[in-house]
Coordinates of C-alpha atoms and ligand atoms in Angstrom, one line a residue:
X1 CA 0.0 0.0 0.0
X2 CA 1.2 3.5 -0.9
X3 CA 2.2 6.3 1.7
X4 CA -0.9 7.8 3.3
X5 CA -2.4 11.3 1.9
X6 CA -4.5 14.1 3.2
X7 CA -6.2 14.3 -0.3
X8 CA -6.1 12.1 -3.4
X9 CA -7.5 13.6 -5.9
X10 CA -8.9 11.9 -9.1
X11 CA -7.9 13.8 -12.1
X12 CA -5.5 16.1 -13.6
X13 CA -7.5 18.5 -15.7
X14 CA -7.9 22.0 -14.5
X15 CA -10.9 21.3 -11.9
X16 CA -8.1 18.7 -10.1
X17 CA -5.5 21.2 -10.4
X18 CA -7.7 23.9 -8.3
X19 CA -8.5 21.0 -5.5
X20 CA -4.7 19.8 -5.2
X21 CA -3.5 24.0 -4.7
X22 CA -6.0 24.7 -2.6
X23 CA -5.2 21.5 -0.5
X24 CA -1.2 22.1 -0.7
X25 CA -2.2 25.6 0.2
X26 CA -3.5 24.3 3.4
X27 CA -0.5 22.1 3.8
X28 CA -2.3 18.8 3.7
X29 CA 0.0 16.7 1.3
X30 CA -1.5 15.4 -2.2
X31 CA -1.6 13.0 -4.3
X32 CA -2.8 13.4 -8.3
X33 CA -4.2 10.6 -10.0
X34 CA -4.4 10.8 -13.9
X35 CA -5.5 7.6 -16.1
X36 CA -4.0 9.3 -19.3
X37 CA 0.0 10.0 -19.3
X38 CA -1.2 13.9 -19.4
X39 CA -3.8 15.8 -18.9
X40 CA -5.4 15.3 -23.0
X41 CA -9.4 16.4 -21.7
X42 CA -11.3 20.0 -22.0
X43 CA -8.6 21.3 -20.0
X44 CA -5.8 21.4 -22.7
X45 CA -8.3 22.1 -26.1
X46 CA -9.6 25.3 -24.7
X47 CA -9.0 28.6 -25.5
X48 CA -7.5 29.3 -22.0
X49 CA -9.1 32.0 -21.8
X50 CA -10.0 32.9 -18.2
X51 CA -13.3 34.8 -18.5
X52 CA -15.1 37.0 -16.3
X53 CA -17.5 39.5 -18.4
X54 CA -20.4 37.3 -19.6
X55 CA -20.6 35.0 -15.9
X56 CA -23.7 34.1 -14.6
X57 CA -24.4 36.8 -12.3
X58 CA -23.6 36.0 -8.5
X59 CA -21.7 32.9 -7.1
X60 CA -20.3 32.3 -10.4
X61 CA -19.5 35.3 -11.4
X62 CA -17.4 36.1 -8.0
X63 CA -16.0 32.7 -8.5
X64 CA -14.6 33.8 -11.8
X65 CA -12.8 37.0 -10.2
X66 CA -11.1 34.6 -7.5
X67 CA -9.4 32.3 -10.1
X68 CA -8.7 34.6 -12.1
X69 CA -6.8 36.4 -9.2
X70 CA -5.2 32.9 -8.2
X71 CA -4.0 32.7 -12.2
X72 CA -2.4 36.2 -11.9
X73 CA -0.6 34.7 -8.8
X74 CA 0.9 31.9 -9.8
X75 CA 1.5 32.1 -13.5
X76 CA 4.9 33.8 -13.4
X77 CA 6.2 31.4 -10.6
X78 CA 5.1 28.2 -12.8
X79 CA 6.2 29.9 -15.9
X80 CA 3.3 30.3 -17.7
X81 CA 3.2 33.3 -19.7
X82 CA -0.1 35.5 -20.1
X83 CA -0.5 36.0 -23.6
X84 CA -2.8 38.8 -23.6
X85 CA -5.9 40.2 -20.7
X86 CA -8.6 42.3 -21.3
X87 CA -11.8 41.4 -24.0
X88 CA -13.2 43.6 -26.5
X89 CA -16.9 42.9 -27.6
X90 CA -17.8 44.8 -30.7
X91 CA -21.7 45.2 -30.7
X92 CA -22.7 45.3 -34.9
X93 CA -26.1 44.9 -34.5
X94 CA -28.3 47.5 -32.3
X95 CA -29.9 45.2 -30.6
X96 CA -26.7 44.0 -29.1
X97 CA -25.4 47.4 -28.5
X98 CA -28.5 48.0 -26.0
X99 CA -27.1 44.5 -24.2
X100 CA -23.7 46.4 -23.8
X101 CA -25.5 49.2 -22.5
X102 CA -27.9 47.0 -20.2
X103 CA -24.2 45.5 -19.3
X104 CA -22.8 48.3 -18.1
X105 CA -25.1 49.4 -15.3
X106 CA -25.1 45.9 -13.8
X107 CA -22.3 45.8 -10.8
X108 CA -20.5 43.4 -13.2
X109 CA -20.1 46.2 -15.8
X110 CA -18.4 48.7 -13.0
X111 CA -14.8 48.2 -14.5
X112 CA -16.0 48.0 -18.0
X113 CA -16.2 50.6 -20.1
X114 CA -16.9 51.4 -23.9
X115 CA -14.2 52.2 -25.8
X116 CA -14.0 54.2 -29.0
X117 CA -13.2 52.4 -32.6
X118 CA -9.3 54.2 -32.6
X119 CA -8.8 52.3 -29.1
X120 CA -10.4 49.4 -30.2
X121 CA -7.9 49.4 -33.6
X122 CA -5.4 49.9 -31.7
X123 CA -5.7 46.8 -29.5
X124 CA -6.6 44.7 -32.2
X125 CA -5.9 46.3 -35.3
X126 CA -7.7 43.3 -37.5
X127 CA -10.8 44.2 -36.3
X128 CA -13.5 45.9 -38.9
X129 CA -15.2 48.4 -37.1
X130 CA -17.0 50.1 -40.1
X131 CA -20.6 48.9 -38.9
X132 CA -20.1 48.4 -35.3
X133 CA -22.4 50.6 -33.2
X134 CA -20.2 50.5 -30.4
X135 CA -17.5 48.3 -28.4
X136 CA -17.5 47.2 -24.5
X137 CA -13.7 47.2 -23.3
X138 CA -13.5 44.3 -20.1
X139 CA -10.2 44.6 -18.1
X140 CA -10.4 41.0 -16.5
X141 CA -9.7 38.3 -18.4
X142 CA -6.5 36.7 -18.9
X143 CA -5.2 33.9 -21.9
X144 CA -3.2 31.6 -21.6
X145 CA -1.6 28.7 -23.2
X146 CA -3.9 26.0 -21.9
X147 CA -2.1 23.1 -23.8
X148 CA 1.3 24.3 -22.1
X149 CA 0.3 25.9 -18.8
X150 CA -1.7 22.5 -17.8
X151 CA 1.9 20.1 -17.7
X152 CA 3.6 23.2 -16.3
X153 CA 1.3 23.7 -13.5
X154 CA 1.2 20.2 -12.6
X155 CA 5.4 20.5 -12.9
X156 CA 5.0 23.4 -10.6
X157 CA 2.3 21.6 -8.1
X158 CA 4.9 18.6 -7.7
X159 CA 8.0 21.4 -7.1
X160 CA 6.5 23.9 -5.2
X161 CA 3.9 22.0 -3.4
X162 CA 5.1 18.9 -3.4
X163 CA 2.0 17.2 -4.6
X164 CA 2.9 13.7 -5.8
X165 CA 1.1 12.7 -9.7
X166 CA 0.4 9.4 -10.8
X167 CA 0.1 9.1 -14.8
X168 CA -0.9 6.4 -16.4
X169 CA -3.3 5.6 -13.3
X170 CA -7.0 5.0 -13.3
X171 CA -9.3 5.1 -10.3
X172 CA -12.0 2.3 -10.2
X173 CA -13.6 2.8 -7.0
X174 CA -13.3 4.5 -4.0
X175 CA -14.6 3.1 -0.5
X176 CA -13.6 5.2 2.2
X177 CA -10.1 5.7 2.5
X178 CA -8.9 3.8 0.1
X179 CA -8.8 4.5 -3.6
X180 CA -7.9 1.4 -5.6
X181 CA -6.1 2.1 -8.8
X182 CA -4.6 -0.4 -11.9
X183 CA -1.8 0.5 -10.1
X184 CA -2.8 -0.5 -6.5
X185 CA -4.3 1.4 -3.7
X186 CA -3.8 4.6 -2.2
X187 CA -4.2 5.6 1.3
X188 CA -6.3 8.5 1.7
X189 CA -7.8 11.0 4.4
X190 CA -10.2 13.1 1.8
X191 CA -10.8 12.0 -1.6
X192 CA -12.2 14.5 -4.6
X193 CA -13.0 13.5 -7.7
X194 CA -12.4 15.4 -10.7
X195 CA -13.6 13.5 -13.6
X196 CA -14.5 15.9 -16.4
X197 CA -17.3 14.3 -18.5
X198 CA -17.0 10.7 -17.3
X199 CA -20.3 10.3 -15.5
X200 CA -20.2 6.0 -15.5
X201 CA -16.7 5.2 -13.8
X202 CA -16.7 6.5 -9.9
X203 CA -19.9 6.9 -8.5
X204 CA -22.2 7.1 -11.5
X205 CA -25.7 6.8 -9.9
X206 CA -24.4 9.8 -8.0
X207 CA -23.9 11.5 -10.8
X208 CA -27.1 9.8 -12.7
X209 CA -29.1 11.8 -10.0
X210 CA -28.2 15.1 -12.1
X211 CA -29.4 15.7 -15.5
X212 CA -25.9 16.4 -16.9
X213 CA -25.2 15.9 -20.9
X214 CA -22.3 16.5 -22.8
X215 CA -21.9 19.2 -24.6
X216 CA -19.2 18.7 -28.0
X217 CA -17.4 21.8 -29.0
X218 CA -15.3 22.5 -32.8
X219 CA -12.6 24.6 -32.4
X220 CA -9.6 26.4 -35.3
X221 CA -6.2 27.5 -35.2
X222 CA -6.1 30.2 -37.7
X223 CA -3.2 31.6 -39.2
X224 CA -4.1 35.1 -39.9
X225 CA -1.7 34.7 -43.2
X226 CA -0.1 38.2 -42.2
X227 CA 1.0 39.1 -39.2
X228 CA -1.5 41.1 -36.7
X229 CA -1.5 41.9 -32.9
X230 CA -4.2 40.7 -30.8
X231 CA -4.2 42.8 -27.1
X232 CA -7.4 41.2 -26.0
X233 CA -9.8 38.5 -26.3
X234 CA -12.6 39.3 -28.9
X235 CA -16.2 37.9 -28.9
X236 CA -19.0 38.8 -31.1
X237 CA -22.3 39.3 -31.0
X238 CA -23.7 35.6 -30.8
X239 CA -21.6 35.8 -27.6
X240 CA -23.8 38.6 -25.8
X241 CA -27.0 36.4 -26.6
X242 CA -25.1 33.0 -25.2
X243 CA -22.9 34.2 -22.2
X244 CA -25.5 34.1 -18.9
X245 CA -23.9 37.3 -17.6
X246 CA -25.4 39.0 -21.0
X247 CA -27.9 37.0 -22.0
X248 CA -30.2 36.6 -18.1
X249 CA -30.2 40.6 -18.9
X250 CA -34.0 41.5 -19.7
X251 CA -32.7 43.1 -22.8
X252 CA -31.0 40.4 -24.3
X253 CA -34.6 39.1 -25.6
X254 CA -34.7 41.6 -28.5
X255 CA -31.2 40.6 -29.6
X256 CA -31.8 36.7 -29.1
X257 CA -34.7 37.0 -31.2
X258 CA -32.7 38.8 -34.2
X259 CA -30.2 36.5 -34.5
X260 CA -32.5 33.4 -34.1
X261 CA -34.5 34.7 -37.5
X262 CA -31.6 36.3 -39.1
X263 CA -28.7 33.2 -37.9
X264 CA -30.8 30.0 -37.5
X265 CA -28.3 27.8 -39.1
X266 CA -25.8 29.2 -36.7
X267 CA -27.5 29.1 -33.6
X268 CA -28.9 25.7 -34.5
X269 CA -25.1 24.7 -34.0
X270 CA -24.9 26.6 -30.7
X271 CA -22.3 28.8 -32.5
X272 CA -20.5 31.9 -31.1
X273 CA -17.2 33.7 -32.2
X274 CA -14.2 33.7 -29.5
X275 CA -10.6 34.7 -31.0
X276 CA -7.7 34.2 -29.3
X277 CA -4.1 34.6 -30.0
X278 CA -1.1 32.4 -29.4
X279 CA 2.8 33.3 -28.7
X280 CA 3.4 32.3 -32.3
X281 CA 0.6 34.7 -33.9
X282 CA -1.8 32.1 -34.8
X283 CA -5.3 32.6 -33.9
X284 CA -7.7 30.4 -31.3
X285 CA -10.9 30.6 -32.9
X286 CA -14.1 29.1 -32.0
X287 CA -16.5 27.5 -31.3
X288 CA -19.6 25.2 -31.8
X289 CA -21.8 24.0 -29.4
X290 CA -24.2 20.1 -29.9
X291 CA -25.6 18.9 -26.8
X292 CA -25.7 14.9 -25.9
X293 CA -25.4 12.0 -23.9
X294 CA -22.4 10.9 -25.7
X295 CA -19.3 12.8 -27.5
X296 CA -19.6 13.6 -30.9
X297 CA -16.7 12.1 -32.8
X298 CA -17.1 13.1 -36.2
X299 CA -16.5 16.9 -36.8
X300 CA -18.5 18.9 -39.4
X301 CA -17.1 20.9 -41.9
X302 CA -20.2 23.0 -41.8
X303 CA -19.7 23.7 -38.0
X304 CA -16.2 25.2 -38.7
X305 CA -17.8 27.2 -42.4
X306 CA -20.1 28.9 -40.0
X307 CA -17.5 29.5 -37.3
X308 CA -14.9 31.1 -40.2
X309 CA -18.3 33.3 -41.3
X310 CA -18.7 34.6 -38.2
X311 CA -14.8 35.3 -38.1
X312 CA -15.3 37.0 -41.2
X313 CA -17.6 39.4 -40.3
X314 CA -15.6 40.4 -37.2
X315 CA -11.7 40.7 -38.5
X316 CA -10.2 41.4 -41.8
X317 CA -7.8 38.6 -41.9
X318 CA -7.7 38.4 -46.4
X319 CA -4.9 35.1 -45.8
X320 CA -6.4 33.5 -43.3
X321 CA -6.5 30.0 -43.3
X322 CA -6.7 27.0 -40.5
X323 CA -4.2 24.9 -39.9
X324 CA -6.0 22.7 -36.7
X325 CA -9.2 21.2 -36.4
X326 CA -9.8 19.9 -32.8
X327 CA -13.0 18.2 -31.1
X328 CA -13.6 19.3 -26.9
X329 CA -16.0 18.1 -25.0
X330 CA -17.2 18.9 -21.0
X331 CA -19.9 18.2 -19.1
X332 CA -23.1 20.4 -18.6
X333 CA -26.3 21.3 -17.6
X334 CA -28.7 23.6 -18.1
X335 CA -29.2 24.5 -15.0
X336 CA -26.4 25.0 -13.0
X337 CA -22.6 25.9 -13.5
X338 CA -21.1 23.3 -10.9
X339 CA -21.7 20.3 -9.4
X340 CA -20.5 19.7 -6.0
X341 CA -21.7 16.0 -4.4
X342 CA -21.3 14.3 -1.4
X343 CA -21.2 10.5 -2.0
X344 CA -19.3 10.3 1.5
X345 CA -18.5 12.4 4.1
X346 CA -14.6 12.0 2.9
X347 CA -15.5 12.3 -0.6
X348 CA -16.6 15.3 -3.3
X349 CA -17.3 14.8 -6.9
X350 CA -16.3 18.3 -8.8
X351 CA -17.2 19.1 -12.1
X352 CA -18.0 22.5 -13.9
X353 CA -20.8 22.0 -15.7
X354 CA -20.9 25.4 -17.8
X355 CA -17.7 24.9 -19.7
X356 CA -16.1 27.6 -17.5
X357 CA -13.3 25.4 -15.5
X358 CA -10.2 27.5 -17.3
X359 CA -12.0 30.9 -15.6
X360 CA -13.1 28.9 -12.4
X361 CA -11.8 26.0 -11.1
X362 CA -8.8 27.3 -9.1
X363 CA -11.8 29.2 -7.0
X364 CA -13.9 25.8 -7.2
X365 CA -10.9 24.2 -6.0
X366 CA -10.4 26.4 -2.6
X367 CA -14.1 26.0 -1.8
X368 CA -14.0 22.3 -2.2
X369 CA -10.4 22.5 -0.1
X370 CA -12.5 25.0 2.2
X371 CA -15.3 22.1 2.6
X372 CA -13.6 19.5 2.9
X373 CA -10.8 20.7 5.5
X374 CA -11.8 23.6 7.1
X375 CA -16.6 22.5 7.0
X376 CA -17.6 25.7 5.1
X377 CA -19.6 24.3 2.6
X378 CA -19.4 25.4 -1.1
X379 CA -21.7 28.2 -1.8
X380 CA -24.6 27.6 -4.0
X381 CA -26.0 28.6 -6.7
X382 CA -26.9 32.6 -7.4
Ligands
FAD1 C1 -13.3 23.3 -26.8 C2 -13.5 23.9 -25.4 C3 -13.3 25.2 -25.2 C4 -13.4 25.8 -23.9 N1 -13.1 27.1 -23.7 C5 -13.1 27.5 -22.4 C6 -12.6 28.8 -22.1 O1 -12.1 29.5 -23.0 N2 -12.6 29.2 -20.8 C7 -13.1 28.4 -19.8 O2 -13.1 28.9 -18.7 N3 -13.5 27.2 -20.1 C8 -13.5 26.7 -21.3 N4 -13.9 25.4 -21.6 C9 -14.3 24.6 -20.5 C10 -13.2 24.0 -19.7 O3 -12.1 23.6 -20.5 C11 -13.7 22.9 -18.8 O4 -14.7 23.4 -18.0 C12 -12.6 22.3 -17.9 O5 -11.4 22.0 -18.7 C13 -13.1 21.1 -17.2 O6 -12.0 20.7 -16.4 P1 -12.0 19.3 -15.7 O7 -10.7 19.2 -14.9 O8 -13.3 19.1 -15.0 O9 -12.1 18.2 -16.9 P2 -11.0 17.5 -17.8 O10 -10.1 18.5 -18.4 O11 -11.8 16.7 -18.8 O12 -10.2 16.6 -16.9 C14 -10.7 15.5 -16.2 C15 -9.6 14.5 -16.0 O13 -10.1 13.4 -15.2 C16 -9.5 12.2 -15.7 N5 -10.3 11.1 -15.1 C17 -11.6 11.0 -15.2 N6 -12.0 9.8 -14.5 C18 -10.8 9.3 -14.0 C19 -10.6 8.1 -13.3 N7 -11.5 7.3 -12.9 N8 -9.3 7.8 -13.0 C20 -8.2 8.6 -13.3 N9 -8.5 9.8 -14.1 C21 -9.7 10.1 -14.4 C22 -9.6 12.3 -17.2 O14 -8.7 11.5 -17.8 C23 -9.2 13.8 -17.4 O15 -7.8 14.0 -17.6 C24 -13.8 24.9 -22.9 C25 -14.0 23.5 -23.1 C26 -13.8 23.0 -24.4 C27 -14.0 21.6 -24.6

């Protein structure tokens, strides 16, 4: 039998991650356990882009400003560079300029602001700004390299924090303190499991209880063909009528209904435009959204046309063209944005369930470190 552990924690996408800091924080010592030699889930094919403007209002929203804080701490230590901050929204139709507007007198807006089309240019200068009726400029949000910053932060949670990992290792149950692996047991005080969108391994009548699908995502790596700067994050206006923090707004209806009769096909596909950029000036750009109980495996090409449309409307990019395709896929539900259970009073199942863990799992994480260890329990739902 393996050494004994405050907290073994099943999982080494970015949910897991948030639960072993939060634990090491607290100086309980930690064990990882990954049944893939990486992390390969959601948590790497993101756009690691840690969002704030467009939360649910409430909890989630203040959840978002905590991790995002806890990125801005640690990223220089593990080496992770920030490749830009900040998200411009350009509204082109009216109906989504009003959103902006409604926006900006919520207490989420305070640190927004509009910006003019010269400031806008100048932090992304491929934008086309001719018919946009006006831009909201969000200081919070932060991107990152999620594909890189998921092994360094695990490299730095082993260093730093001396949290053991153990690749290669699948958990098959878990019966008090013992979590047997295909690599034998571990010994362990608190267990939390962080399983992404596998509902049938640990626990799945648990899990059964909630009505949780799986939501599949396309996503592109553009090259822009010439070079251009991106200094923020840019979504679009399918993203004010998709984003909970826009679209709960009372005058979000007007703009929903617009782009339902005027976007079917795209909105059919659950399709909104987020662009960012890498180190290497390529572009993240997606994405699509088909909900079920299983992942879709087969991508369609008409997903990505309507994604490049949308692009097309937005930037002037003439020599564009992709050079990735990717599949994602995370767990969801329509009603909440995590799911917190107690199978055993030792034991937490953690997921996010509004494809937000890259903007909120490192808060997640303390609050499910703060239940565990210190019985304050998570706080629920707005
Ligand atoms: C295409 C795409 C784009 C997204 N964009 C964003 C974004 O820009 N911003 C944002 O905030 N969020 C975004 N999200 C959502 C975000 O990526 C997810 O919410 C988050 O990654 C979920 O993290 P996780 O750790 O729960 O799951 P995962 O990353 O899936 O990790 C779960 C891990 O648990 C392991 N595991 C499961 N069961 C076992 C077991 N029994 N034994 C051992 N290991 C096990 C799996 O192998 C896996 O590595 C996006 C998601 C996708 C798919």
């Amino acid at each position: 039998m393996a050494a004994g552990y405050d907290l073994a924690v099943v999982g080494a996408g970015i949910v897991g991650l948030g639960v072993a800091l939060a634990a090491a924080r607290k100086g309980k010592k930690v064990v990882v356990v990954e049944r893939n030699a990486k992390a390969i889930g959601a948590s790497i094919r993101n756009f690691g882009f840690v969002t704030i403007t467009g939360q649910r209002a409430g909890a989630h929203w203040a959840r978002a400003m905590r991790a995002r804080d806890i990125w801005a701490e640690i990223v220089e230590e593990a080496g992770i560079p920030v490749i830009h901050r900040g998200l411009i929204m350009p509204a082109r139709l009216e109906e989504a300029a009003v959103v902006l507007d409604a926006f900006l007198k919520t207490p989420m807006g305070e640190q927004c602001r509009l910006i003019t089309s010269a400031e806008a240019a100048d932090l992304v200068p491929a934008l086309r700004l001719d018919a946009v009726k006006s831009t909201l400029y969000s200081p919070h949000e932060l991107r990152v390299e999620s594909s890189e910053a998921l092994p360094k932060l695990a490299t730095w949670l082993e260093h730093k924090h001396q949290v053991d990992f153990r690749w290669n290792t699948a958990v098959r149950s878990v019966n008090g303190t013992r979590v047997e692996t295909s690599h034998g047991t571990i010994e362990a005080e608190a267990v939390a499991i962080c399983p992404g969108d596998d509902f049938s391994t640990l626990f799945p009548n648990v899990i059964a209880a909630h009505p949780l699908t799986i939501c599949t995502l396309q996503m592109l790596r553009v090259s822009p063909g010439q070079p251009t700067r991106f200094g923020a994050a840019v979504m679009s206006d399918m993203s004010l009528a998709r984003y909970e923090g826009f679209a709960a707004l009372p005058e979000a209806v007007a703009l929903d209904r617009r782009l339902d009769a005027e976007e079917a096909e795209s909105r059919a596909a659950g399709i909104h435009l987020i662009a960012v950029q890498s180190a290497d000036g390529s572009l993240v750009v997606g994405d699509s959204h088909v909900y079920g109980n299983a992942q879709q495996p087969f991508a369609q090409e008409r997903f990505d046309r309507l994604i490049l449309d949308e692009f097309d409307r937005i930037f002037d990019c003439p020599d564009r063209h992709v050079v990735n395709r990717w599949i994602g896929t995370y767990a969801s539900s329509a009603e909440r944005t995590v799911l917190v259970e107690r199978p055993a009073d030792n034991v937490r199942i953690v997921m996010v369930t509004g494809g937000t863990g890259a903007s909120t799992g490192f808060a997640l994480g303390e609050q499910v470190a703060d239940d565990l260890f210190s019985s304050v329990p998570v706080p629920q739902e707005a």
